[in-house]
mmCIF file of C-alpha atoms in Angstrom:
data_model
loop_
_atom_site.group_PDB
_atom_site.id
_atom_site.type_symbol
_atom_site.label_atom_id
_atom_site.label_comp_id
_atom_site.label_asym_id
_atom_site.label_seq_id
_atom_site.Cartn_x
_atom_site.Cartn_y
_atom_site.Cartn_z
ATOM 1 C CA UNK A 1 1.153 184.489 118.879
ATOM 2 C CA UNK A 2 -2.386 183.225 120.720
ATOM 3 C CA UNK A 3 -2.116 183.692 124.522
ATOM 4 C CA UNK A 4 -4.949 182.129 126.238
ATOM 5 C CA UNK A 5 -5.630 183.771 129.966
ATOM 6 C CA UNK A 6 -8.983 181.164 130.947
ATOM 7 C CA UNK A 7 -11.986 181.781 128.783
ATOM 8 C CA UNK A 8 -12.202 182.677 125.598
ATOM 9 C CA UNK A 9 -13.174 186.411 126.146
ATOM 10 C CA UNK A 10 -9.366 186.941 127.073
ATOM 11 C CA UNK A 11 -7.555 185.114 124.692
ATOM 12 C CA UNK A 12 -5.020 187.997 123.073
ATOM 13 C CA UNK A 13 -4.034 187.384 119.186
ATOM 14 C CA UNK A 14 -1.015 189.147 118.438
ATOM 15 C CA UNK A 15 -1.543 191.668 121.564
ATOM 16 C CA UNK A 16 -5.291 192.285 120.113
ATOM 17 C CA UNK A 17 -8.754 190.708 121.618
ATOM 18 C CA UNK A 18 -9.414 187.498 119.988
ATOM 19 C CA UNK A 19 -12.756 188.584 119.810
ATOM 20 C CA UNK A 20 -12.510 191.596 118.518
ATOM 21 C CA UNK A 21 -9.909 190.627 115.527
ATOM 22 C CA UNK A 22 -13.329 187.977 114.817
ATOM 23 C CA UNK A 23 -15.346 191.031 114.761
ATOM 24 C CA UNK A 24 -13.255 193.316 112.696
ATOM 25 C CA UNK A 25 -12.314 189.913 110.171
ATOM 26 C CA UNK A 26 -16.401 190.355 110.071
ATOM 27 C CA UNK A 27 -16.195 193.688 108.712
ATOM 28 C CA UNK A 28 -13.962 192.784 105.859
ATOM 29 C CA UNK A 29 -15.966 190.543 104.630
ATOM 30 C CA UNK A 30 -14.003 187.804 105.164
ATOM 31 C CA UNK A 31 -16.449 186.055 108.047
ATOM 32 C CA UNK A 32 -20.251 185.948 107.813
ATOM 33 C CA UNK A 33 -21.666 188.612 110.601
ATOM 34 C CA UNK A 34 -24.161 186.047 111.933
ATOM 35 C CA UNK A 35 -20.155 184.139 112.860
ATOM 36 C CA UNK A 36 -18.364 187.199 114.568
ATOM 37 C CA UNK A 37 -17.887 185.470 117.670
ATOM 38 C CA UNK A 38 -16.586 182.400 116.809
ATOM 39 C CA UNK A 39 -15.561 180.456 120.199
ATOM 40 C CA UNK A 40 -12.916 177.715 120.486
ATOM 41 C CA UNK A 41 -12.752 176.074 123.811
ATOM 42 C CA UNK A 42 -10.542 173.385 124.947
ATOM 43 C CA UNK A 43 -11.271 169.760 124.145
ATOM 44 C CA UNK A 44 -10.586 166.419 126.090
ATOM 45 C CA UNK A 45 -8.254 165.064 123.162
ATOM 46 C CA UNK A 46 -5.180 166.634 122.256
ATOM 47 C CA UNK A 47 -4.910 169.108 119.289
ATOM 48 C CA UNK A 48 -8.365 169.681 119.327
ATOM 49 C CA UNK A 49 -10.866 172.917 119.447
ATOM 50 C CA UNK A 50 -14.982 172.464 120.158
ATOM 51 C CA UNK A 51 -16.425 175.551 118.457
ATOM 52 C CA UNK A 52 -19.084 176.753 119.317
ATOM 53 C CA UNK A 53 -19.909 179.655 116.846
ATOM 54 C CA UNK A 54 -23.076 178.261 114.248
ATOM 55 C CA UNK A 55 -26.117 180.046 114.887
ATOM 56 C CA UNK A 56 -29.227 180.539 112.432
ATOM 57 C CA UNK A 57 -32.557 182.331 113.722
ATOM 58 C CA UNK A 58 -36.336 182.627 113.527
ATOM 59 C CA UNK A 59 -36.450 178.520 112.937
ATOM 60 C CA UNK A 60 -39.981 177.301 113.346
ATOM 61 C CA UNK A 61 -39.688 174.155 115.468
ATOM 62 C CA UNK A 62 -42.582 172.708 114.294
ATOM 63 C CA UNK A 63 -42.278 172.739 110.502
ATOM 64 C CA UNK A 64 -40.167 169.968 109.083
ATOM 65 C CA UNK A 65 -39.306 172.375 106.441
ATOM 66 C CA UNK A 66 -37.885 175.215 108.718
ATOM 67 C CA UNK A 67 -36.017 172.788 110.490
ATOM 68 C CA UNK A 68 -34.695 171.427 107.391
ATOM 69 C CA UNK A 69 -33.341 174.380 106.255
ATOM 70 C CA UNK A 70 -31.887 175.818 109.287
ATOM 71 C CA UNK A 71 -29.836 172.171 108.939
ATOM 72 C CA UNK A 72 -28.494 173.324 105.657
ATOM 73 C CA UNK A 73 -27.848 176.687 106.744
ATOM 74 C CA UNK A 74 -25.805 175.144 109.594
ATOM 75 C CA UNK A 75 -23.648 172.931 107.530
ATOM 76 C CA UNK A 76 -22.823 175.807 104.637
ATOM 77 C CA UNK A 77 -21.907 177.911 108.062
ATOM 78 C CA UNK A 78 -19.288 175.253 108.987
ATOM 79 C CA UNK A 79 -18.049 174.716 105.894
ATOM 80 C CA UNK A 80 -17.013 178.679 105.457
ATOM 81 C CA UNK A 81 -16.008 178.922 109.149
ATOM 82 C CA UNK A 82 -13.398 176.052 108.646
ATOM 83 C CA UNK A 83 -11.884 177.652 105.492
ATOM 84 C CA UNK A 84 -11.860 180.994 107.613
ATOM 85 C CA UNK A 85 -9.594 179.398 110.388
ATOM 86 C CA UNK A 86 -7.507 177.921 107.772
ATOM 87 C CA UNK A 87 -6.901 180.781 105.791
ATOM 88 C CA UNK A 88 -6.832 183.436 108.867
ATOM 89 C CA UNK A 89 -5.798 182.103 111.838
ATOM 90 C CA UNK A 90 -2.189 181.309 112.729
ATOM 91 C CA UNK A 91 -1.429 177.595 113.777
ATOM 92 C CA UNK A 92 -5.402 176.417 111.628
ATOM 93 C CA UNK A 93 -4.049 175.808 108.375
ATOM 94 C CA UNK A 94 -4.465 172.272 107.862
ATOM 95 C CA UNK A 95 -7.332 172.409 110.693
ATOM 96 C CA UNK A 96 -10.292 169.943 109.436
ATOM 97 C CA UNK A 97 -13.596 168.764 110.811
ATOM 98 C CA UNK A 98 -13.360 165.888 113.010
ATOM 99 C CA UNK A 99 -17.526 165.714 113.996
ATOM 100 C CA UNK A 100 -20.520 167.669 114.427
ATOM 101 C CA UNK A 101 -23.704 167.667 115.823
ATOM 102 C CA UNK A 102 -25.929 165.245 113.956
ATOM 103 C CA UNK A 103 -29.098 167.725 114.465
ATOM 104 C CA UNK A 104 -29.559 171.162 114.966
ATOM 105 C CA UNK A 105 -29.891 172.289 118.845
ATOM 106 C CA UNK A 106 -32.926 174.336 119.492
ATOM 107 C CA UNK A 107 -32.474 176.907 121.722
ATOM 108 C CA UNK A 108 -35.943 177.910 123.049
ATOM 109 C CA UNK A 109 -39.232 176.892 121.842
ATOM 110 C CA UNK A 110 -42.280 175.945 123.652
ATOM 111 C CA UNK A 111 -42.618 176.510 127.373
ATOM 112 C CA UNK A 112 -45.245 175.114 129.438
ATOM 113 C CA UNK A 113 -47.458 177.435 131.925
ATOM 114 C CA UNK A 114 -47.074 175.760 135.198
ATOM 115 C CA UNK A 115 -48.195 176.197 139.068
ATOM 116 C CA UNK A 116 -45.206 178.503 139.376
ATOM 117 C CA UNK A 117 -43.570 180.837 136.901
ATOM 118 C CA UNK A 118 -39.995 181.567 137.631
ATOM 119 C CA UNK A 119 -38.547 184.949 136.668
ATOM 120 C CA UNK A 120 -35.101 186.055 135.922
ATOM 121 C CA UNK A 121 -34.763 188.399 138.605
ATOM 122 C CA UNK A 122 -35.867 186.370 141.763
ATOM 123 C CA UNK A 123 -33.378 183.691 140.330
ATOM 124 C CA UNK A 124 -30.856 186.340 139.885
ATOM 125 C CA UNK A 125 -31.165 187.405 143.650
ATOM 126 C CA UNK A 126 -30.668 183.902 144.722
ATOM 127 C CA UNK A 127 -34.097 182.435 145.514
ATOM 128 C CA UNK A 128 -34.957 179.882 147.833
ATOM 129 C CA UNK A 129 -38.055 177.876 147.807
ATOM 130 C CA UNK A 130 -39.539 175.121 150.401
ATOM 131 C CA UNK A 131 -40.081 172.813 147.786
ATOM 132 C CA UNK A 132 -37.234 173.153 145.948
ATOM 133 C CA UNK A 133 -36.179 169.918 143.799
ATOM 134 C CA UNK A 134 -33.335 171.827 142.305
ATOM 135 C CA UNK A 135 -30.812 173.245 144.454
ATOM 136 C CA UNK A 136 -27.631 175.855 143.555
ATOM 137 C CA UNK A 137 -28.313 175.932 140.153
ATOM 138 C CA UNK A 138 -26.371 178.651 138.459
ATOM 139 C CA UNK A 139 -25.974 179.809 135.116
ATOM 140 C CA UNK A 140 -25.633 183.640 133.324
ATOM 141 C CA UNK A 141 -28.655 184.790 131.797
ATOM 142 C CA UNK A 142 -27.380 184.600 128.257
ATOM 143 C CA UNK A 143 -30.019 185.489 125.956
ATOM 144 C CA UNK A 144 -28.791 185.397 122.550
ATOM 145 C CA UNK A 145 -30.077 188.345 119.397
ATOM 146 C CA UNK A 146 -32.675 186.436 117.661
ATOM 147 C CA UNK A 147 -32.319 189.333 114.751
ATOM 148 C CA UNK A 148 -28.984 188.237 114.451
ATOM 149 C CA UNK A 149 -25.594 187.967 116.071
ATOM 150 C CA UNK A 150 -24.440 188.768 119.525
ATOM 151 C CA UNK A 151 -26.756 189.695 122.769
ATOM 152 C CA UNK A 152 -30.780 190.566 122.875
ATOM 153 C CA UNK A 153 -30.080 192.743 126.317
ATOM 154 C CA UNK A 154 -27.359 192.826 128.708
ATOM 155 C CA UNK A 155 -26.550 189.858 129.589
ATOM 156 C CA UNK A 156 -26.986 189.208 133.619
ATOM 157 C CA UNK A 157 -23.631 187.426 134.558
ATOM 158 C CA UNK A 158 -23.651 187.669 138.418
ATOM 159 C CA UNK A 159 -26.565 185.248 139.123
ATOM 160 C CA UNK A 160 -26.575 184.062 142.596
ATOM 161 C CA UNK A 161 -27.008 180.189 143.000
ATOM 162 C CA UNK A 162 -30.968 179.732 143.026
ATOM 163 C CA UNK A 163 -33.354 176.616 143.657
ATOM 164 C CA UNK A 164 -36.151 174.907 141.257
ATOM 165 C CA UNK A 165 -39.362 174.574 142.813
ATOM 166 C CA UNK A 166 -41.301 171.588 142.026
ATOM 167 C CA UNK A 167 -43.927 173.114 141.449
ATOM 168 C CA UNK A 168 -42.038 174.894 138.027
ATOM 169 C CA UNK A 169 -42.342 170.986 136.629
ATOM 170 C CA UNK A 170 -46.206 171.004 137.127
ATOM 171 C CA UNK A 171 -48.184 171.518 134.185
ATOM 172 C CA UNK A 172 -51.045 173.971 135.113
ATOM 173 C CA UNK A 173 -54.518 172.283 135.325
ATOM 174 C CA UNK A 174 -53.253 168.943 133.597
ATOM 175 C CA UNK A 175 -52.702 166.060 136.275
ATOM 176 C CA UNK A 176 -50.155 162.869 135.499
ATOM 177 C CA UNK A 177 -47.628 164.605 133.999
ATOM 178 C CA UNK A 178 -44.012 166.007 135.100
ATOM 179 C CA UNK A 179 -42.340 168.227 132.458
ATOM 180 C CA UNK A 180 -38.192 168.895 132.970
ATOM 181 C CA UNK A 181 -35.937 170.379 130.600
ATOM 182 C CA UNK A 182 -36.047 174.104 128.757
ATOM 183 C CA UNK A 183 -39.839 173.844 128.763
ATOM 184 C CA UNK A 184 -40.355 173.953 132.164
ATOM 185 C CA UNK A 185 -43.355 176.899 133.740
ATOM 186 C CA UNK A 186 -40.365 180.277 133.435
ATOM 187 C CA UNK A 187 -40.081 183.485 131.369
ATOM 188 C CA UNK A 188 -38.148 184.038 128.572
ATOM 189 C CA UNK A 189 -35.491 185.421 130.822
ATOM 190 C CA UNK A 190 -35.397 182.517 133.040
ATOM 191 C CA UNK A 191 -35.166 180.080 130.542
ATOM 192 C CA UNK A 192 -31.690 181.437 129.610
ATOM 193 C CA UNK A 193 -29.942 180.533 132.570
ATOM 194 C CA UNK A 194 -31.390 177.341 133.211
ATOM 195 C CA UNK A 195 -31.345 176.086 129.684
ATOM 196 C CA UNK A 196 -27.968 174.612 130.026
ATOM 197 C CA UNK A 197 -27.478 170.497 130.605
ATOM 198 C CA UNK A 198 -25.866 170.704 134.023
ATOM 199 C CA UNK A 199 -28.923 171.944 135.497
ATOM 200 C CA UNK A 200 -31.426 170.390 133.271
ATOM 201 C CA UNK A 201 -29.590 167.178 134.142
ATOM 202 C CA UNK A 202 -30.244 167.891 137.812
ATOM 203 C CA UNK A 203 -33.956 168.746 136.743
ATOM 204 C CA UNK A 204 -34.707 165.288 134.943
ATOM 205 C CA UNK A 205 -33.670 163.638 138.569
ATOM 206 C CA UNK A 206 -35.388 165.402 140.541
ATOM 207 C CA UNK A 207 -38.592 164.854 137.660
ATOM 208 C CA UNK A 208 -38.170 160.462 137.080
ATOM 209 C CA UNK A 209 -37.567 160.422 141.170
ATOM 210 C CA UNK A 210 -41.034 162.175 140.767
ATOM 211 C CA UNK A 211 -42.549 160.097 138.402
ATOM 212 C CA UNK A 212 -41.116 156.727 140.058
ATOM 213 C CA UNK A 213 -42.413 157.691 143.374
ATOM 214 C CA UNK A 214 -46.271 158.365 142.046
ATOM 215 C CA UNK A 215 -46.488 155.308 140.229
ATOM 216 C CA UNK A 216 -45.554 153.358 143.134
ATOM 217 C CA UNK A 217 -48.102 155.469 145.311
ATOM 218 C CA UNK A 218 -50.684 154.886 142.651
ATOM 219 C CA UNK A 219 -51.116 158.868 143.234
ATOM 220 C CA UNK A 220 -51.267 162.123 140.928
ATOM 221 C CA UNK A 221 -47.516 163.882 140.549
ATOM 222 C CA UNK A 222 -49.132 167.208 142.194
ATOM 223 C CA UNK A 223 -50.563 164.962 144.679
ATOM 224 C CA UNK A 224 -47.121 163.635 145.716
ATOM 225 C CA UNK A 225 -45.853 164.447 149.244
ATOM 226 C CA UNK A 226 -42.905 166.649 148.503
ATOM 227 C CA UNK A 227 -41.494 166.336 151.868
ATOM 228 C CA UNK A 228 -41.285 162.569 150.861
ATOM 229 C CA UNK A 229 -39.520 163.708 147.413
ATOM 230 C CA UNK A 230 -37.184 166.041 149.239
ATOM 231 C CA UNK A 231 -35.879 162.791 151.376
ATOM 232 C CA UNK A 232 -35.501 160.469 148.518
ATOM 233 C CA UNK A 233 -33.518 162.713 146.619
ATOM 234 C CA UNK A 234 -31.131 163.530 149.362
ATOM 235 C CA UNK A 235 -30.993 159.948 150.156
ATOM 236 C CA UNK A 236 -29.440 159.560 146.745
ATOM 237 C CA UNK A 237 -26.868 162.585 147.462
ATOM 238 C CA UNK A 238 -28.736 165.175 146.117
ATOM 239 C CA UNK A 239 -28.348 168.511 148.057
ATOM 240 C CA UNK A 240 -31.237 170.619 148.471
ATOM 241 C CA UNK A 241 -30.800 172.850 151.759
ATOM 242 C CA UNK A 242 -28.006 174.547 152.736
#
Protein backbone atom coordinates (compact mmCIF):
# COMPACT_ATOMS: atom_id res chain seq x y z
CA UNK A 1 0.00 0.00 0.00
CA UNK A 2 0.98 4.05 -0.34
CA UNK A 3 1.96 5.45 3.10
CA UNK A 4 2.33 9.09 2.98
CA UNK A 5 4.76 10.53 6.00
CA UNK A 6 4.34 14.72 4.88
CA UNK A 7 5.92 15.51 1.57
CA UNK A 8 6.20 13.67 -1.18
CA UNK A 9 9.96 12.72 -0.83
CA UNK A 10 8.74 10.18 1.94
CA UNK A 11 5.85 8.68 0.64
CA UNK A 12 6.78 4.62 0.82
CA UNK A 13 5.05 2.37 -2.07
CA UNK A 14 4.95 -1.05 -1.01
CA UNK A 15 7.94 -0.46 1.65
CA UNK A 16 10.02 1.20 -1.42
CA UNK A 17 10.64 5.20 -2.04
CA UNK A 18 7.91 6.53 -4.09
CA UNK A 19 10.43 8.27 -5.83
CA UNK A 20 12.64 5.93 -6.51
CA UNK A 21 9.99 3.14 -7.85
CA UNK A 22 9.25 6.59 -10.46
CA UNK A 23 12.83 6.44 -11.22
CA UNK A 24 13.38 2.79 -11.70
CA UNK A 25 9.54 2.64 -13.73
CA UNK A 26 11.89 5.28 -15.84
CA UNK A 27 14.38 2.78 -16.57
CA UNK A 28 11.99 0.28 -17.97
CA UNK A 29 10.82 2.26 -20.26
CA UNK A 30 7.63 2.52 -19.09
CA UNK A 31 7.86 6.54 -18.03
CA UNK A 32 9.57 9.19 -20.16
CA UNK A 33 13.06 10.18 -18.22
CA UNK A 34 12.33 13.91 -18.60
CA UNK A 35 8.93 12.47 -15.97
CA UNK A 36 10.99 10.45 -13.30
CA UNK A 37 9.86 12.49 -10.57
CA UNK A 38 6.45 12.72 -10.96
CA UNK A 39 4.92 14.61 -7.73
CA UNK A 40 1.35 14.26 -6.42
CA UNK A 41 0.49 16.58 -3.65
CA UNK A 42 -2.66 16.92 -1.83
CA UNK A 43 -5.55 18.91 -3.25
CA UNK A 44 -8.38 21.06 -1.57
CA UNK A 45 -11.21 18.69 -3.04
CA UNK A 46 -11.54 15.26 -2.10
CA UNK A 47 -10.11 12.38 -4.26
CA UNK A 48 -7.94 14.56 -5.92
CA UNK A 49 -3.94 14.75 -6.75
CA UNK A 50 -2.19 18.26 -8.27
CA UNK A 51 0.83 16.89 -10.15
CA UNK A 52 3.31 18.59 -10.64
CA UNK A 53 5.72 16.50 -12.88
CA UNK A 54 5.59 18.22 -16.85
CA UNK A 55 8.71 19.79 -17.66
CA UNK A 56 10.18 20.57 -21.29
CA UNK A 57 13.57 22.65 -21.69
CA UNK A 58 15.62 25.10 -23.74
CA UNK A 59 12.06 26.99 -24.71
CA UNK A 60 12.81 30.33 -26.27
CA UNK A 61 10.38 32.75 -24.62
CA UNK A 62 10.33 34.99 -27.24
CA UNK A 63 9.50 32.93 -30.33
CA UNK A 64 5.84 32.16 -30.75
CA UNK A 65 6.99 29.05 -32.34
CA UNK A 66 9.15 27.68 -29.39
CA UNK A 67 6.50 28.44 -27.16
CA UNK A 68 4.11 26.70 -29.29
CA UNK A 69 5.76 23.68 -29.28
CA UNK A 70 6.85 23.37 -25.80
CA UNK A 71 2.68 23.60 -25.43
CA UNK A 72 2.40 20.48 -27.45
CA UNK A 73 5.16 18.82 -25.85
CA UNK A 74 3.38 19.53 -22.53
CA UNK A 75 0.06 18.13 -23.43
CA UNK A 76 1.57 14.68 -25.20
CA UNK A 77 3.56 14.60 -21.59
CA UNK A 78 0.19 14.53 -19.74
CA UNK A 79 -1.45 12.44 -21.82
CA UNK A 80 1.35 9.46 -21.27
CA UNK A 81 1.76 10.40 -17.58
CA UNK A 82 -2.05 9.76 -16.97
CA UNK A 83 -2.01 6.35 -18.75
CA UNK A 84 1.23 5.65 -16.59
CA UNK A 85 -0.71 6.18 -13.22
CA UNK A 86 -3.48 4.19 -14.56
CA UNK A 87 -1.70 1.34 -15.66
CA UNK A 88 1.11 1.42 -12.72
CA UNK A 89 0.02 2.79 -9.79
CA UNK A 90 -2.24 1.05 -7.28
CA UNK A 91 -5.59 2.91 -6.37
CA UNK A 92 -5.06 5.31 -10.34
CA UNK A 93 -6.85 3.09 -12.50
CA UNK A 94 -9.76 4.95 -13.50
CA UNK A 95 -7.72 8.28 -12.52
CA UNK A 96 -8.63 11.05 -15.34
CA UNK A 97 -7.77 14.67 -15.95
CA UNK A 98 -9.93 17.03 -14.23
CA UNK A 99 -7.87 20.56 -15.52
CA UNK A 100 -4.67 21.90 -16.46
CA UNK A 101 -2.86 24.84 -16.88
CA UNK A 102 -4.20 26.77 -19.85
CA UNK A 103 -0.44 28.00 -20.77
CA UNK A 104 2.81 26.82 -20.23
CA UNK A 105 4.66 28.34 -16.96
CA UNK A 106 8.00 29.77 -17.73
CA UNK A 107 10.39 29.21 -15.34
CA UNK A 108 13.18 31.80 -15.85
CA UNK A 109 13.69 34.09 -18.66
CA UNK A 110 14.70 37.62 -18.74
CA UNK A 111 16.04 39.36 -15.67
CA UNK A 112 16.51 42.93 -15.37
CA UNK A 113 20.03 44.52 -14.12
CA UNK A 114 19.03 46.68 -11.29
CA UNK A 115 20.67 49.11 -8.50
CA UNK A 116 21.24 45.95 -6.49
CA UNK A 117 21.98 42.40 -7.55
CA UNK A 118 21.00 39.83 -5.05
CA UNK A 119 23.01 36.61 -4.80
CA UNK A 120 22.14 33.23 -3.58
CA UNK A 121 24.48 33.08 -0.88
CA UNK A 122 23.87 36.42 1.06
CA UNK A 123 20.11 35.33 0.83
CA UNK A 124 21.06 31.97 1.99
CA UNK A 125 22.82 33.45 5.16
CA UNK A 126 19.79 35.40 5.98
CA UNK A 127 20.35 38.98 4.78
CA UNK A 128 19.03 42.01 6.07
CA UNK A 129 18.81 45.23 4.28
CA UNK A 130 17.67 48.94 5.48
CA UNK A 131 15.47 49.25 2.73
CA UNK A 132 14.03 46.16 2.63
CA UNK A 133 10.36 46.03 1.00
CA UNK A 134 10.33 42.31 1.35
CA UNK A 135 10.71 40.82 4.61
CA UNK A 136 11.23 36.79 5.71
CA UNK A 137 10.99 35.60 2.46
CA UNK A 138 12.05 32.01 2.26
CA UNK A 139 12.22 29.53 -0.28
CA UNK A 140 14.99 26.47 -1.26
CA UNK A 141 17.15 27.30 -3.98
CA UNK A 142 15.71 24.79 -6.39
CA UNK A 143 17.32 25.11 -9.61
CA UNK A 144 16.01 22.64 -11.91
CA UNK A 145 18.56 20.54 -14.97
CA UNK A 146 17.87 22.53 -17.96
CA UNK A 147 19.62 19.40 -19.99
CA UNK A 148 17.01 17.44 -18.67
CA UNK A 149 15.44 15.94 -15.59
CA UNK A 150 16.21 16.37 -11.97
CA UNK A 151 18.73 19.10 -10.27
CA UNK A 152 21.45 21.58 -12.12
CA UNK A 153 23.61 21.62 -8.60
CA UNK A 154 22.81 20.79 -5.17
CA UNK A 155 20.05 22.15 -4.30
CA UNK A 156 20.46 24.73 -1.14
CA UNK A 157 17.48 23.70 1.19
CA UNK A 158 18.42 25.45 4.51
CA UNK A 159 17.90 29.10 3.40
CA UNK A 160 17.54 31.38 6.25
CA UNK A 161 14.52 33.86 5.99
CA UNK A 162 16.06 36.93 3.96
CA UNK A 163 14.68 40.53 2.98
CA UNK A 164 14.13 42.24 -0.66
CA UNK A 165 15.69 45.45 -0.99
CA UNK A 166 13.94 47.98 -2.94
CA UNK A 167 16.41 48.79 -4.61
CA UNK A 168 16.37 44.89 -6.41
CA UNK A 169 12.92 46.43 -8.15
CA UNK A 170 14.91 49.41 -9.68
CA UNK A 171 15.76 49.15 -13.15
CA UNK A 172 19.41 50.38 -13.56
CA UNK A 173 19.70 53.82 -15.30
CA UNK A 174 15.91 53.79 -16.47
CA UNK A 175 13.68 56.16 -14.19
CA UNK A 176 9.57 55.60 -13.89
CA UNK A 177 9.55 52.19 -13.72
CA UNK A 178 9.20 49.43 -10.81
CA UNK A 179 9.78 45.83 -12.00
CA UNK A 180 8.43 42.78 -9.40
CA UNK A 181 8.16 39.28 -10.14
CA UNK A 182 11.05 36.57 -11.40
CA UNK A 183 12.67 39.41 -13.34
CA UNK A 184 13.65 41.35 -10.67
CA UNK A 185 17.92 42.74 -10.55
CA UNK A 186 19.30 38.74 -8.96
CA UNK A 187 21.51 35.91 -10.26
CA UNK A 188 20.52 32.90 -11.63
CA UNK A 189 20.83 31.38 -8.21
CA UNK A 190 18.72 33.87 -6.56
CA UNK A 191 16.06 33.74 -8.83
CA UNK A 192 15.36 30.13 -7.73
CA UNK A 193 14.29 30.76 -4.40
CA UNK A 194 12.39 33.74 -4.90
CA UNK A 195 10.63 32.65 -8.03
CA UNK A 196 7.80 31.16 -6.17
CA UNK A 197 4.16 33.19 -5.84
CA UNK A 198 4.19 33.58 -2.08
CA UNK A 199 7.01 35.83 -2.24
CA UNK A 200 6.48 37.34 -5.57
CA UNK A 201 3.01 38.09 -4.21
CA UNK A 202 4.62 39.96 -1.33
CA UNK A 203 6.96 41.65 -4.04
CA UNK A 204 4.03 43.09 -6.30
CA UNK A 205 2.80 44.94 -2.84
CA UNK A 206 5.51 46.21 -1.84
CA UNK A 207 6.06 47.39 -5.99
CA UNK A 208 1.99 49.05 -6.71
CA UNK A 209 2.43 50.61 -2.90
CA UNK A 210 5.54 51.99 -4.83
CA UNK A 211 4.06 52.99 -7.83
CA UNK A 212 0.79 54.49 -6.02
CA UNK A 213 2.87 56.51 -3.74
CA UNK A 214 5.07 58.28 -6.76
CA UNK A 215 2.22 59.13 -8.74
CA UNK A 216 0.65 60.85 -5.97
CA UNK A 217 4.09 62.64 -5.18
CA UNK A 218 4.35 63.50 -8.83
CA UNK A 219 8.07 62.05 -8.15
CA UNK A 220 10.49 59.39 -9.87
CA UNK A 221 10.10 55.63 -8.12
CA UNK A 222 14.04 55.88 -7.20
CA UNK A 223 13.28 59.24 -6.02
CA UNK A 224 10.67 57.96 -3.52
CA UNK A 225 11.40 58.34 0.22
CA UNK A 226 11.71 54.75 1.30
CA UNK A 227 11.39 55.53 4.87
CA UNK A 228 7.88 56.82 3.73
CA UNK A 229 7.35 53.32 1.79
CA UNK A 230 8.55 51.34 4.77
CA UNK A 231 5.54 53.10 6.93
CA UNK A 232 2.84 52.64 4.44
CA UNK A 233 3.44 49.17 4.04
CA UNK A 234 3.49 48.37 7.68
CA UNK A 235 0.51 50.48 8.07
CA UNK A 236 -1.21 47.93 5.90
CA UNK A 237 0.26 44.90 8.12
CA UNK A 238 3.12 44.26 6.28
CA UNK A 239 6.15 43.21 8.47
CA UNK A 240 9.43 44.39 7.58
CA UNK A 241 11.74 44.52 10.84
CA UNK A 242 12.01 42.14 13.26
Amino acid sequence: GIICIGDVDNVQLNGECFLDWCKKKADEGKLPRMLAAVRLHPSVRPGCRQVNTTQVNRVDITSVSSIFAADLELRQQIRLLTQFLKENLPGYENCRVIGSGTTTGVRESRRVMGDYVIDADEMAEGCRFADVVVHKALFIVDIHNPDGAGQAEPTIQYCKPYDLPYRCFLPLGLEGLLVAGRCISGTHRAHASYRVMSICMAMGEAVGIAAAMSASQHCTPRALDVGELQKRLESLGVELFD
